[in-house]
Coordinates of C-alpha atoms and ligand atoms in Angstrom, one line a residue:
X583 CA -8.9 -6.8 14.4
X584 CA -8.5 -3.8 12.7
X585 CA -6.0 -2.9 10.0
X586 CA -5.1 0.1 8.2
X587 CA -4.2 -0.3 4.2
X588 CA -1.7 2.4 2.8
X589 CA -1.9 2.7 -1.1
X590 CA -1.5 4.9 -4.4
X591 CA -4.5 3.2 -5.8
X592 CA -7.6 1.1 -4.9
X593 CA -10.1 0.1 -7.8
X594 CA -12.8 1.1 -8.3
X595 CA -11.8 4.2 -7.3
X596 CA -8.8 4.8 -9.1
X597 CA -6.3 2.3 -11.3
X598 CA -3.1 1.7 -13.2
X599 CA -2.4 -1.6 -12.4
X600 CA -2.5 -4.8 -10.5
X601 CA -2.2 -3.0 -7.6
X602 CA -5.2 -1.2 -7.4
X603 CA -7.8 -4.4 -7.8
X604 CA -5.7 -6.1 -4.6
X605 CA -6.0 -3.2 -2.9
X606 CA -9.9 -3.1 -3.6
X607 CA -10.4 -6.6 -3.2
X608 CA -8.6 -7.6 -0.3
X609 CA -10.8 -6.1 2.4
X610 CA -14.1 -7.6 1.4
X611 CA -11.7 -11.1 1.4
X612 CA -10.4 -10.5 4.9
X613 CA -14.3 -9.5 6.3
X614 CA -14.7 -13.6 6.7
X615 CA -11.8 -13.7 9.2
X616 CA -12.9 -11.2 11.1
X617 CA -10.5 -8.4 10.2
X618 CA -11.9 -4.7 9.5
X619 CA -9.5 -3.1 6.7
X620 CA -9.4 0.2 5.8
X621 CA -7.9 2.1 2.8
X622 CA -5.9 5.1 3.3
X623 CA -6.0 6.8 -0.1
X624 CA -4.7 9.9 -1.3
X625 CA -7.5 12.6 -2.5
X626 CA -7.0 12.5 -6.4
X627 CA -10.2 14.1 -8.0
X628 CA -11.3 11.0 -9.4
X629 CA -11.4 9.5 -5.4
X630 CA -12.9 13.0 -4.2
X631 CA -15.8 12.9 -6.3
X632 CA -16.8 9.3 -5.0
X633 CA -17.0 10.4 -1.8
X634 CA -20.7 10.8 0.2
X635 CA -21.3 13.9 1.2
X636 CA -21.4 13.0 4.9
X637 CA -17.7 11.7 5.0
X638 CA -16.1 13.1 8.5
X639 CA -13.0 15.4 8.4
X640 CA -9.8 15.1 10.4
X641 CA -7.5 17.7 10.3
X642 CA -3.5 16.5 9.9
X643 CA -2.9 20.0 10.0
X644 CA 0.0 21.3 8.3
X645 CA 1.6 19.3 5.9
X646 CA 4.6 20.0 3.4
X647 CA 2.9 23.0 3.0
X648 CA -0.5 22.9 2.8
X649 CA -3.5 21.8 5.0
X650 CA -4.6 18.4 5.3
X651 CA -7.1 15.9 6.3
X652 CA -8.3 12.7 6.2
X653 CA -11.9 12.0 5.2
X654 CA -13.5 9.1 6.5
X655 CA -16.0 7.3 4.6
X656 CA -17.8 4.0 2.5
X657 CA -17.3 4.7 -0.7
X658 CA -18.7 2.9 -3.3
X659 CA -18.6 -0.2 -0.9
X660 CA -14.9 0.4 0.2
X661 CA -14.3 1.9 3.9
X662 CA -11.8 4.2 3.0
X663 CA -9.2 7.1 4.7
X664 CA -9.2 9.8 1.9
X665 CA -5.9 12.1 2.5
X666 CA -7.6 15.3 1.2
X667 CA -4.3 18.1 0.5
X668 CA -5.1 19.9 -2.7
X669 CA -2.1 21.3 -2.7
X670 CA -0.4 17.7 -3.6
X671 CA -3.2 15.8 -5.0
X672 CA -6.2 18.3 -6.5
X673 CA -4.8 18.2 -10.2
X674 CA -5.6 16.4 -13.7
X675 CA -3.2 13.6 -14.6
X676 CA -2.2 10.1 -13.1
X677 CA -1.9 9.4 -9.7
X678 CA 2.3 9.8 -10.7
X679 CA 2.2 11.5 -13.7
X680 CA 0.9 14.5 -15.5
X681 CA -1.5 14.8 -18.4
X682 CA 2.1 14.7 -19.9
X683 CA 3.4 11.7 -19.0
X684 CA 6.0 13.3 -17.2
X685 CA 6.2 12.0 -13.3
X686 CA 4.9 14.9 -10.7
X687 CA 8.4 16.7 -9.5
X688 CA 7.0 16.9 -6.3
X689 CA 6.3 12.8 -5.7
X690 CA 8.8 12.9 -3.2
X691 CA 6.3 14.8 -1.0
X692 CA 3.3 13.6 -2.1
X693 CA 3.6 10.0 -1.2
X694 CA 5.7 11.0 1.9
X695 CA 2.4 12.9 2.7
X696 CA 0.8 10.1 2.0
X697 CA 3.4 8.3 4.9
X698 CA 2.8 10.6 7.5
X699 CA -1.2 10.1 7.4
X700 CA -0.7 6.9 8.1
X701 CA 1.3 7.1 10.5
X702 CA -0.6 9.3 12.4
X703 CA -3.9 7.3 11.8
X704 CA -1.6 4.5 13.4
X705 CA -1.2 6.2 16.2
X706 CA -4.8 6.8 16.8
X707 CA -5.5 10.2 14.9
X708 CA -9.0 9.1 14.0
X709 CA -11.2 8.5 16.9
X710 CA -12.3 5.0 17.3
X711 CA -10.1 3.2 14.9
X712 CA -6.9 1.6 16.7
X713 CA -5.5 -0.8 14.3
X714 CA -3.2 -3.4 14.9
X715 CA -1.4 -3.9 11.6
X716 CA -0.4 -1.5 9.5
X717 CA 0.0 -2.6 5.8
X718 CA 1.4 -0.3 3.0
X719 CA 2.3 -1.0 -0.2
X720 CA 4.9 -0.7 -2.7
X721 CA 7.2 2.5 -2.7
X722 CA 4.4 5.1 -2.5
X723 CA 4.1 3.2 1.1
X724 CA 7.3 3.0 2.3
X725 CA 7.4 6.3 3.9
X726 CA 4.5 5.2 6.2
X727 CA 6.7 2.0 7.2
X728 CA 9.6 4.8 7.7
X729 CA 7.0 7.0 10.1
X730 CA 6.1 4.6 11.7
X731 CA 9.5 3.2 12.6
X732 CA 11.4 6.0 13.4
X733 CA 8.3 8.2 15.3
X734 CA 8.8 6.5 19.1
X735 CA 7.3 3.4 19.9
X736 CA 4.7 2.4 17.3
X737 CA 1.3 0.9 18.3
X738 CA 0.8 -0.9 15.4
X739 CA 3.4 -3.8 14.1
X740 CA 3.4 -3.4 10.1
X741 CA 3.9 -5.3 6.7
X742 CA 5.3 -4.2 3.5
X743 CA 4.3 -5.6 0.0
X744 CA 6.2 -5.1 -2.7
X745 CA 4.1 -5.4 -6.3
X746 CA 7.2 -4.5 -8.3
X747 CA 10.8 -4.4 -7.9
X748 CA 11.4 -1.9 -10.9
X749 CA 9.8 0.9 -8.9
X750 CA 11.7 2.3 -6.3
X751 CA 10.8 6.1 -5.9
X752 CA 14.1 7.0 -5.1
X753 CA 15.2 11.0 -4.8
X754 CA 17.9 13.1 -4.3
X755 CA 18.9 13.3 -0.7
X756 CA 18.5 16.9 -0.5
X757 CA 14.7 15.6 -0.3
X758 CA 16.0 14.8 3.6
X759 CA 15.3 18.1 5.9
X760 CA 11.6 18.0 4.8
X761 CA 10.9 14.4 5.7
X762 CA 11.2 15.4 9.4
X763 CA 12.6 12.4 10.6
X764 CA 15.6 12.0 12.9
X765 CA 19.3 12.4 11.1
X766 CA 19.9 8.5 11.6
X767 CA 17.0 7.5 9.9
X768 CA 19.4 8.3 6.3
X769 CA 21.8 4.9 6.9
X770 CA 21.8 1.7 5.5
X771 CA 20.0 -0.2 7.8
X772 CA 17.4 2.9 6.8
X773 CA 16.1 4.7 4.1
X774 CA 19.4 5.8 2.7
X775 CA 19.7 3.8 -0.6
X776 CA 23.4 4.2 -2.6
X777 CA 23.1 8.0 -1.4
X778 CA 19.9 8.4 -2.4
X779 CA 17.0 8.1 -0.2
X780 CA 14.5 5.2 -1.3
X781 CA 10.7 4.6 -0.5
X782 CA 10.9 1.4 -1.8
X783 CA 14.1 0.5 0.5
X784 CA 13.0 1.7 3.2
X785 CA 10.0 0.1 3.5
X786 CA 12.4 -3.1 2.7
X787 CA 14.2 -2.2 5.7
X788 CA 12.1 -1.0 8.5
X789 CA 8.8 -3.0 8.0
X790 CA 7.9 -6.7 10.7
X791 CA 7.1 -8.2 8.0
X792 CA 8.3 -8.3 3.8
X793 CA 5.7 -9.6 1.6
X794 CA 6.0 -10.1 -2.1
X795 CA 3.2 -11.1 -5.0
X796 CA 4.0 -15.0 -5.3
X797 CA 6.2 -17.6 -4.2
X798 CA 8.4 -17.5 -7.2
X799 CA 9.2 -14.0 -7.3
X800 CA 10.0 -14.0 -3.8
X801 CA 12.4 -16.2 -4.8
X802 CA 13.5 -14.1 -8.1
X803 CA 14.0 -11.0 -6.1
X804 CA 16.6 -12.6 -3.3
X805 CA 18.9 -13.5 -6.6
X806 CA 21.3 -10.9 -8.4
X807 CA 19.5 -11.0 -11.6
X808 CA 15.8 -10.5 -10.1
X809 CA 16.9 -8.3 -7.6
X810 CA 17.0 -4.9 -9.3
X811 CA 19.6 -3.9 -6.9
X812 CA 18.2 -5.0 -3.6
X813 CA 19.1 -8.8 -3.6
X814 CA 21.5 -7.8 -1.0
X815 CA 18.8 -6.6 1.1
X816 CA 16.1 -8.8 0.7
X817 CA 18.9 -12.0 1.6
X818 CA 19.7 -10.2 4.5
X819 CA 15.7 -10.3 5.4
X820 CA 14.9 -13.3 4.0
X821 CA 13.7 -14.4 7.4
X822 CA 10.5 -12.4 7.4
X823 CA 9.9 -12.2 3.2
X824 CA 7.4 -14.2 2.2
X825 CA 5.6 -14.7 -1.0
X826 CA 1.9 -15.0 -0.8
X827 CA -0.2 -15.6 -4.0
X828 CA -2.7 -12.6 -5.0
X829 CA -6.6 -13.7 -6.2
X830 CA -8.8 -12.4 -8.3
X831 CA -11.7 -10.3 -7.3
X832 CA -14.5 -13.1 -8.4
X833 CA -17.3 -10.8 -8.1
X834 CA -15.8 -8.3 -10.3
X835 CA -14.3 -11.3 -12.5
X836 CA -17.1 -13.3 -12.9
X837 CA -18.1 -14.4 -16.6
X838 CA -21.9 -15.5 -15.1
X839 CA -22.6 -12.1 -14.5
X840 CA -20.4 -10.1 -16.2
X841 CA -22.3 -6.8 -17.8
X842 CA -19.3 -6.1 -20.0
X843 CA -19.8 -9.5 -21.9
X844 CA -22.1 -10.2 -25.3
X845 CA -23.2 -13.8 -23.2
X846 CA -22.7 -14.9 -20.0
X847 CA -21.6 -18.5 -19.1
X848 CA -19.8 -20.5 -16.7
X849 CA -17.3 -23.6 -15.7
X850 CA -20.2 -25.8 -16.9
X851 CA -20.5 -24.7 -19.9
X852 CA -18.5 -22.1 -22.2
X853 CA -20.2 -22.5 -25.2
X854 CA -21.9 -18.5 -25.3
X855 CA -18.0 -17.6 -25.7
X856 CA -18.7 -17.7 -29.3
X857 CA -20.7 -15.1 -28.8
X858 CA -18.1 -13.1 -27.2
X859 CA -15.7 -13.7 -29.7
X860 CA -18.0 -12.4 -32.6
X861 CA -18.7 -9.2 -30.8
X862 CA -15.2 -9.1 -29.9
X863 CA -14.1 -9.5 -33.8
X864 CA -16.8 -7.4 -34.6
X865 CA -15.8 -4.1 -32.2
X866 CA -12.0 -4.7 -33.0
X867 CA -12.9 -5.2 -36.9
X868 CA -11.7 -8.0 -37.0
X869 CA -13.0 -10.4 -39.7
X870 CA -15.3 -12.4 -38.3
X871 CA -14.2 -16.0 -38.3
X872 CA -15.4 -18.1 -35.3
X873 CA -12.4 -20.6 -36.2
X874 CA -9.9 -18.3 -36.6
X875 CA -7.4 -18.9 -33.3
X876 CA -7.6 -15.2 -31.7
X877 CA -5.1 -14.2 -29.4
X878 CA -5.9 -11.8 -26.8
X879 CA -3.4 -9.2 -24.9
X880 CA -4.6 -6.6 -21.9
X881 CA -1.7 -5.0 -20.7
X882 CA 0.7 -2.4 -19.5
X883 CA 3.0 -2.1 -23.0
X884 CA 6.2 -1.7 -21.2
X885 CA 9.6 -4.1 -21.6
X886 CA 8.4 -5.9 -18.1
X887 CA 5.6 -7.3 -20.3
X888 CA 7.8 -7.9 -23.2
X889 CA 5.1 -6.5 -25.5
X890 CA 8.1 -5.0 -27.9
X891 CA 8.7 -8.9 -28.6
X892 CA 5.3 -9.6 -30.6
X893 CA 5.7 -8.0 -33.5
X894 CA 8.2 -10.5 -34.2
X895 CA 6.4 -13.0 -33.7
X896 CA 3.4 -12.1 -35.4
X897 CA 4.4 -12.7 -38.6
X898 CA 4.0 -16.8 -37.7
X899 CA 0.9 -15.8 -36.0
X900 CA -0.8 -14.5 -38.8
X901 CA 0.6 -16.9 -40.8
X902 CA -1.1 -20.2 -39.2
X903 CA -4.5 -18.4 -39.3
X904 CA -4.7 -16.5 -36.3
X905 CA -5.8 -12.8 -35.2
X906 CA -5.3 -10.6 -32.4
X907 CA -7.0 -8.4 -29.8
X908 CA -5.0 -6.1 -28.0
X909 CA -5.6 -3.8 -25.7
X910 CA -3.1 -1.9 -23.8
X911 CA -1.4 1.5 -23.1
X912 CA 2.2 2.6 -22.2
X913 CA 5.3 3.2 -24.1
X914 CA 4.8 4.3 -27.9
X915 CA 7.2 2.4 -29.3
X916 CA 5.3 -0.4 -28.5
X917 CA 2.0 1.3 -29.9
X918 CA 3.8 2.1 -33.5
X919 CA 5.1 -1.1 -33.7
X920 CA 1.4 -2.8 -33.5
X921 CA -0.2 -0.2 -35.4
X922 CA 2.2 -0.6 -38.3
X923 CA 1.7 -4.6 -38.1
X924 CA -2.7 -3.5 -38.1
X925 CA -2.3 -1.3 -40.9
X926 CA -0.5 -3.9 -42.8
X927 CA -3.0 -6.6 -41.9
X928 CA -6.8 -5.8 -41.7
X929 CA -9.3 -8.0 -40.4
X930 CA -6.6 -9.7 -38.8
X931 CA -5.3 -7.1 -36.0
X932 CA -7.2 -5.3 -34.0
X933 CA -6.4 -2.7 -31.7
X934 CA -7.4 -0.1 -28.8
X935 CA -4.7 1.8 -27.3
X936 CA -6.7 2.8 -24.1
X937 CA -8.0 2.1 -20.9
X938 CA -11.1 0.1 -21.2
X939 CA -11.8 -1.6 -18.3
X940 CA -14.9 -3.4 -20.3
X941 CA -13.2 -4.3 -23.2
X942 CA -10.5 -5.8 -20.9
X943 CA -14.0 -7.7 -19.8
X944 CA -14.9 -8.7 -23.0
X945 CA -11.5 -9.5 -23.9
X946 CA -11.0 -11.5 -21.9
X947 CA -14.7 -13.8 -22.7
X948 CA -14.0 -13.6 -26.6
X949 CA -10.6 -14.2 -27.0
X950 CA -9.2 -17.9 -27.6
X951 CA -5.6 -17.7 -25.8
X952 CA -4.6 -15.0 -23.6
X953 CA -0.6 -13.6 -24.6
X954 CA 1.5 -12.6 -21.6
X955 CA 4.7 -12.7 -22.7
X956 CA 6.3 -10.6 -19.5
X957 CA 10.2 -10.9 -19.0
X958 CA 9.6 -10.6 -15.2
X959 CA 5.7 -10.6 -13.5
X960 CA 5.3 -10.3 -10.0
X961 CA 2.5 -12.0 -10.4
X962 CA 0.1 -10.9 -12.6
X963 CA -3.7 -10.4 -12.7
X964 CA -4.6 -10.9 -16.6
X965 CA -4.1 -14.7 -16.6
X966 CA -5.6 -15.2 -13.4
X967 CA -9.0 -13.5 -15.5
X968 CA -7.9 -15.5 -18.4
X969 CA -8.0 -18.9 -16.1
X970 CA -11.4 -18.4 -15.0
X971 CA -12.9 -16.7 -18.3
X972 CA -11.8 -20.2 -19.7
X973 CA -9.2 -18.4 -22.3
X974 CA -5.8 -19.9 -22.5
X975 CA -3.2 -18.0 -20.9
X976 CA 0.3 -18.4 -23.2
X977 CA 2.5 -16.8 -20.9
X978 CA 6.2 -16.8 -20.1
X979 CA 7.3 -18.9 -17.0
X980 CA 8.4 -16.3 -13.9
X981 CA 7.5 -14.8 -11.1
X982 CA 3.6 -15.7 -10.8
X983 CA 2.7 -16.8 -14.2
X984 CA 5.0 -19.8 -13.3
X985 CA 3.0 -20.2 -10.4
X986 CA -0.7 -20.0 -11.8
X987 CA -0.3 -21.7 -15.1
X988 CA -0.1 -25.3 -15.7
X989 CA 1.9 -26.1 -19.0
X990 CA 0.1 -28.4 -21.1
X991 CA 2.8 -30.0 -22.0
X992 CA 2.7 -34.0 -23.5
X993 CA 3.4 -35.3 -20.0
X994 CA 0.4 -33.0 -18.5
X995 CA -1.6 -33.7 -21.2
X996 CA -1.4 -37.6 -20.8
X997 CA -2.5 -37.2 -17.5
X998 CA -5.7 -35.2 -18.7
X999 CA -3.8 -31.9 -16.8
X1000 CA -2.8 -28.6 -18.2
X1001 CA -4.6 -25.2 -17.9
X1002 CA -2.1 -22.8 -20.6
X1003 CA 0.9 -22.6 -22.8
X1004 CA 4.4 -21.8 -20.5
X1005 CA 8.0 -20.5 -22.5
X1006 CA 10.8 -19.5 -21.4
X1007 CA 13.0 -17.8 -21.5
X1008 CA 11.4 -14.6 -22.8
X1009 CA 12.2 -14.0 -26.3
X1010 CA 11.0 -13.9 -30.0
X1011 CA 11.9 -17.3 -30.6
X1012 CA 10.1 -18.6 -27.7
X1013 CA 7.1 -16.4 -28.0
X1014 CA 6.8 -17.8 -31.5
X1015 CA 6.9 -21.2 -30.8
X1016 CA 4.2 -20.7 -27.5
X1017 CA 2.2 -19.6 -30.1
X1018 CA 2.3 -21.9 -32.9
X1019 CA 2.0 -25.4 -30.3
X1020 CA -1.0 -22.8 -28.7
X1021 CA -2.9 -23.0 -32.3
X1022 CA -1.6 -26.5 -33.0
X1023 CA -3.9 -27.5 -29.8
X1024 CA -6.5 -25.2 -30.8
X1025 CA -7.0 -27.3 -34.0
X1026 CA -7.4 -30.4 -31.6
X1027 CA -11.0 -29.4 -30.4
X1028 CA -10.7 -32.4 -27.7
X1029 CA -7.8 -32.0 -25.9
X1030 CA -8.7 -27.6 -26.3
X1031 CA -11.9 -28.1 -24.5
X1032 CA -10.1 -30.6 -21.9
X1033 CA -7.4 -27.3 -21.3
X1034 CA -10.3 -24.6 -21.1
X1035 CA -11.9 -26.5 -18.9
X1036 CA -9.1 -27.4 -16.3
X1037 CA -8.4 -23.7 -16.4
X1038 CA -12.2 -22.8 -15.5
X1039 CA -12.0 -25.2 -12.5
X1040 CA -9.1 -23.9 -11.1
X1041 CA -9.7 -21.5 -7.8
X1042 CA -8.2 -18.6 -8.1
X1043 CA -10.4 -16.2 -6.3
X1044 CA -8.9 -14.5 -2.7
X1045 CA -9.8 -17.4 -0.4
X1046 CA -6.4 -18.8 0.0
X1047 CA -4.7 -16.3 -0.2
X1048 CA -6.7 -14.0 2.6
X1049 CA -6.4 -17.0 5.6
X1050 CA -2.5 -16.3 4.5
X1051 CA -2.6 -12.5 5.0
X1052 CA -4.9 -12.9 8.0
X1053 CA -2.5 -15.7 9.7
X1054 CA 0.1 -13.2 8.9
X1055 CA -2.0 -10.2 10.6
X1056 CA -2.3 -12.3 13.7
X1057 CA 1.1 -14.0 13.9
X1058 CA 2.6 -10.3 14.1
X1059 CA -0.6 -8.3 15.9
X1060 CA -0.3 -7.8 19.7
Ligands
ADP1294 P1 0.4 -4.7 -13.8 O1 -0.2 -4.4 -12.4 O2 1.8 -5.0 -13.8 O3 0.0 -3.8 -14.9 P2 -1.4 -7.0 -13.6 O4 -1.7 -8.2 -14.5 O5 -1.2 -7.3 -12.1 O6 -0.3 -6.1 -14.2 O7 -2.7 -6.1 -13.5 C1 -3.1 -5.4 -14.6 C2 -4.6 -4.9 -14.4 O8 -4.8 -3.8 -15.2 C3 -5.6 -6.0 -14.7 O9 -6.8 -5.8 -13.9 C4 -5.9 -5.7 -16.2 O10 -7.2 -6.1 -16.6 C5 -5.8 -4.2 -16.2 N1 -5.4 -3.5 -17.4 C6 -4.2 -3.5 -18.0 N2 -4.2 -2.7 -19.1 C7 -5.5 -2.3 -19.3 C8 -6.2 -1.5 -20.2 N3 -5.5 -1.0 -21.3 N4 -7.5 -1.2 -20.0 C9 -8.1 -1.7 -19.0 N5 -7.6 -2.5 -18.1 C10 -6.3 -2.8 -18.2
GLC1295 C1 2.4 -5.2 -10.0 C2 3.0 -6.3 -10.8 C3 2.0 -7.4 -11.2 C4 1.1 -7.7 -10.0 C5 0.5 -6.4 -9.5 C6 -0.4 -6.7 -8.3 O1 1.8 -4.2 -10.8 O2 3.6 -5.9 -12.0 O3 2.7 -8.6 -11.6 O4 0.1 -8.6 -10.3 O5 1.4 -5.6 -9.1 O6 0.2 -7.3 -7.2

């Protein structure tokens, strides 16, 4: 069966998130049951320079004025659709943004560009490849559900996943005349969205089949307070949302192998982390302690990953002995307020405000507990690398940390369970205490090892989570 994957972003090509590495890792998962996926990408530099020199062109033609095409190609090990339109995507910057930080005026188009590739490739614009599934993703997809819907009798049925809520690419209705799709396509049972028209909505609306991240948050987003506005919607739906778990790419992940790392190791023995944890200490500056309890953080600093709560809390962090590693990038609030808390502390923070996808690697090898404090995750990839690097995710309970982490509470741990630290709800307070009772267990080497150890055994890798998307594939295929 072949299926056609519409994303913003597919690692290793190019990444600002979560989304990308499901993106890149679910076609190599769904290989096994006997599903060919594609990617249809757009053609930011970054993807245009991976591309093999013998990648085949098919014009689109015209589009929101400018000529387009879709390259077809392997790169670096992905099959992928590249939407080649230099006139929306030939420019330095984010895959959103500018070199600014200032969102691209003309998304609107871009990712409805994006929408109308695959639509066409849907409807057999590429010789050869008829898939039966389409399957876009998050609002930079939803015009391709939209296409799709309202462009005569589609030959592919479709699914829609939505990573996160909080981004709904929604624009001015004025936007309208240049979609090209019929005047009844703006209504509430389509992509009109409080008089707006939304990407995210409509791909809400239109799509077979609503997918969301994990169980839980499929749950969160059907109630007023999770629902950022479409609770309404998603209720009405609720008969084809579902809420499938995302993995971890395990080849990329993988601590016996990993080049990033000072020492490799594995489930059977983690010992060489405290190799990981010096170099770690020593490329932070950190001072370097081997019993010091240090507290790891890769992440997005945004308020969803309620990053602005730790400097609060650091104070009792420091206080009972511990450090930190943090690496992240985002809001600058965020970035000042940890700065200011390094400054004042040497030896005892340390800090890179960038991406670094293998110090995010090393990270995760070295550090002792994992911190993802996140007021709302819709499921979350750090703790899932945390699990299996055998560092202690301390994370808040929703969405998909509440569905990947065990809480080692005294009940768990009389039964010898537990793989991390669950709080809730999301605040100072809370954060504080997760991480006092996390070093409080740290200074009880047995029942540590006992917790680093049920989190290495866990599975957490793609293969239950691809027989769901396949079963999915084939339940609405046809
Ligand atoms: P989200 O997609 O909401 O940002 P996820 O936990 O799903 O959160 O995924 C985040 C991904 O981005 C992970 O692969 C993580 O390792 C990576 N990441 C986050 N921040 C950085 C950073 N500063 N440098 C390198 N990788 C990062
Ligand atoms: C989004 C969510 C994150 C999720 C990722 C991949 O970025 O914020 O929780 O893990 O998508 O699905």
């Amino acid at each position: 069966m072949q299926v056609l994957s519409v994303v913003p972003e597919v690692f290793p090509l190019v990444k600002t998130g979560g989304l990308a590495d499901v993106a890149g890792a679910l076609p190599a998962a769904l290989a096994p049951h006997g599903i060919a996926m594609t990617t249809l990408v757009p053609g930011y530099p970054a993807v245009m320079a991976a591309l093999p020199a013998d990648a085949e062109a098919h014009d689109l033609g015209m589009m929101f004025g400018g000529e387009a095409r879709v390259l077809a190609a392997t790169a670096r090990g992905l099959a992928v659709f590249v939407l080649d339109a230099p006139h929306l995507f030939a420019r330095p910057g984010g895959p959103y943004a500018g070199p600014d930080g200032a969102d691209w005026g003309d998304n609107a188009l871009r990712f409805a560009a994006l929408g109308a590739a695959g639509n066409a490739i849907a409807r057999g614009a590429i010789p050869g490849f008829a898939p039966a599934v389409m399957h876009a993703h998050d609002w930079q997809g939803g015009m391709a559900i939209a296409y799709l819907h309202y462009g005569g009798p589609p030959r592919a049925a479709s699914v829609f996943t939505v990573h996160n809520l909080a981004f709904q690419g929604q624009f001015d209705a004025g936007i309208l005349p240049r979609l090209g799709l019929p005047a009844h396509a703006f209504s509430v049972d389509g992509i009109e969205h409080w008089g707006r028209v939304g990407y995210l909505k409509a791909g809400l609306a239109l799509a077979d089949r609503v997918t969301t991240v994990s169980p839980t948050y499929a749950a969160e987003i059907r109630t007023p307070d999770g629902g950022m506005g479409l609770d309404g919607l998603l209720r009405a739906r609720a008969g084809v949302v579902r809420g499938i778990l995302n993995g971890l790419d395990t080849d990329v992940w993988n601590p016996a192998t990993d080049r990033h790392l000072a020492a490799t190791y594995d489930a059977t023995d983690p010992r060489p982390r405290a190799a990981n944890k010096a170099a770690l200490q020593a490329r932070l500056g950190l001072n370097r302690d081997p019993r010091a309890p240090l507290f790891g953080v890769v992440s997005r600093l945004s308020w969803q990953k309620g990053l602005d709560l730790l400097p609060a809390a650091l104070p009792a962090l420091l206080g009972a002995g511990g450090q930190l590693a943090l690496l992240g990038a985002g809001d600058r609030p965020i970035e000042d307020a940890v700065n200011a808390a390094a400054a004042a502390h040497p030896g005892r923070i340390g800090t890179s405000f960038a991406m670094d996808e293998g110090l995010a690697h090393l990270i995760q090898a070295g550090c002792d507990a994992l911190l993802v404090p996140s007021r709302f995750e819709p499921c979350g990839l750090t703790q899932l690398s945390a699990l299996r690097y055998g560092a202690v995710p301390v994370a808040a309970r929703t969405g998909g940390l509440a569905d990947t982490i065990i809480d080692a509470n005294e009940a768990a741990l009389a039964m010898g369970q537990g793989t991390g630290i669950v709080f809730s709800p999301t605040n100072a307070e809370m954060l504080e205490a997760a991480i006092l009772r996390t070093i409080s267990l740290y200074r009880q080497p047995r029942i540590w090892k006992r917790l680093q150890r049920n989190a290495m055994r866990g599975d957490v890798s793609w293969t239950r989570p691809a027989a769901a998307y396949a079963a999915l594939y084939r339940e609405i295929a046809g």
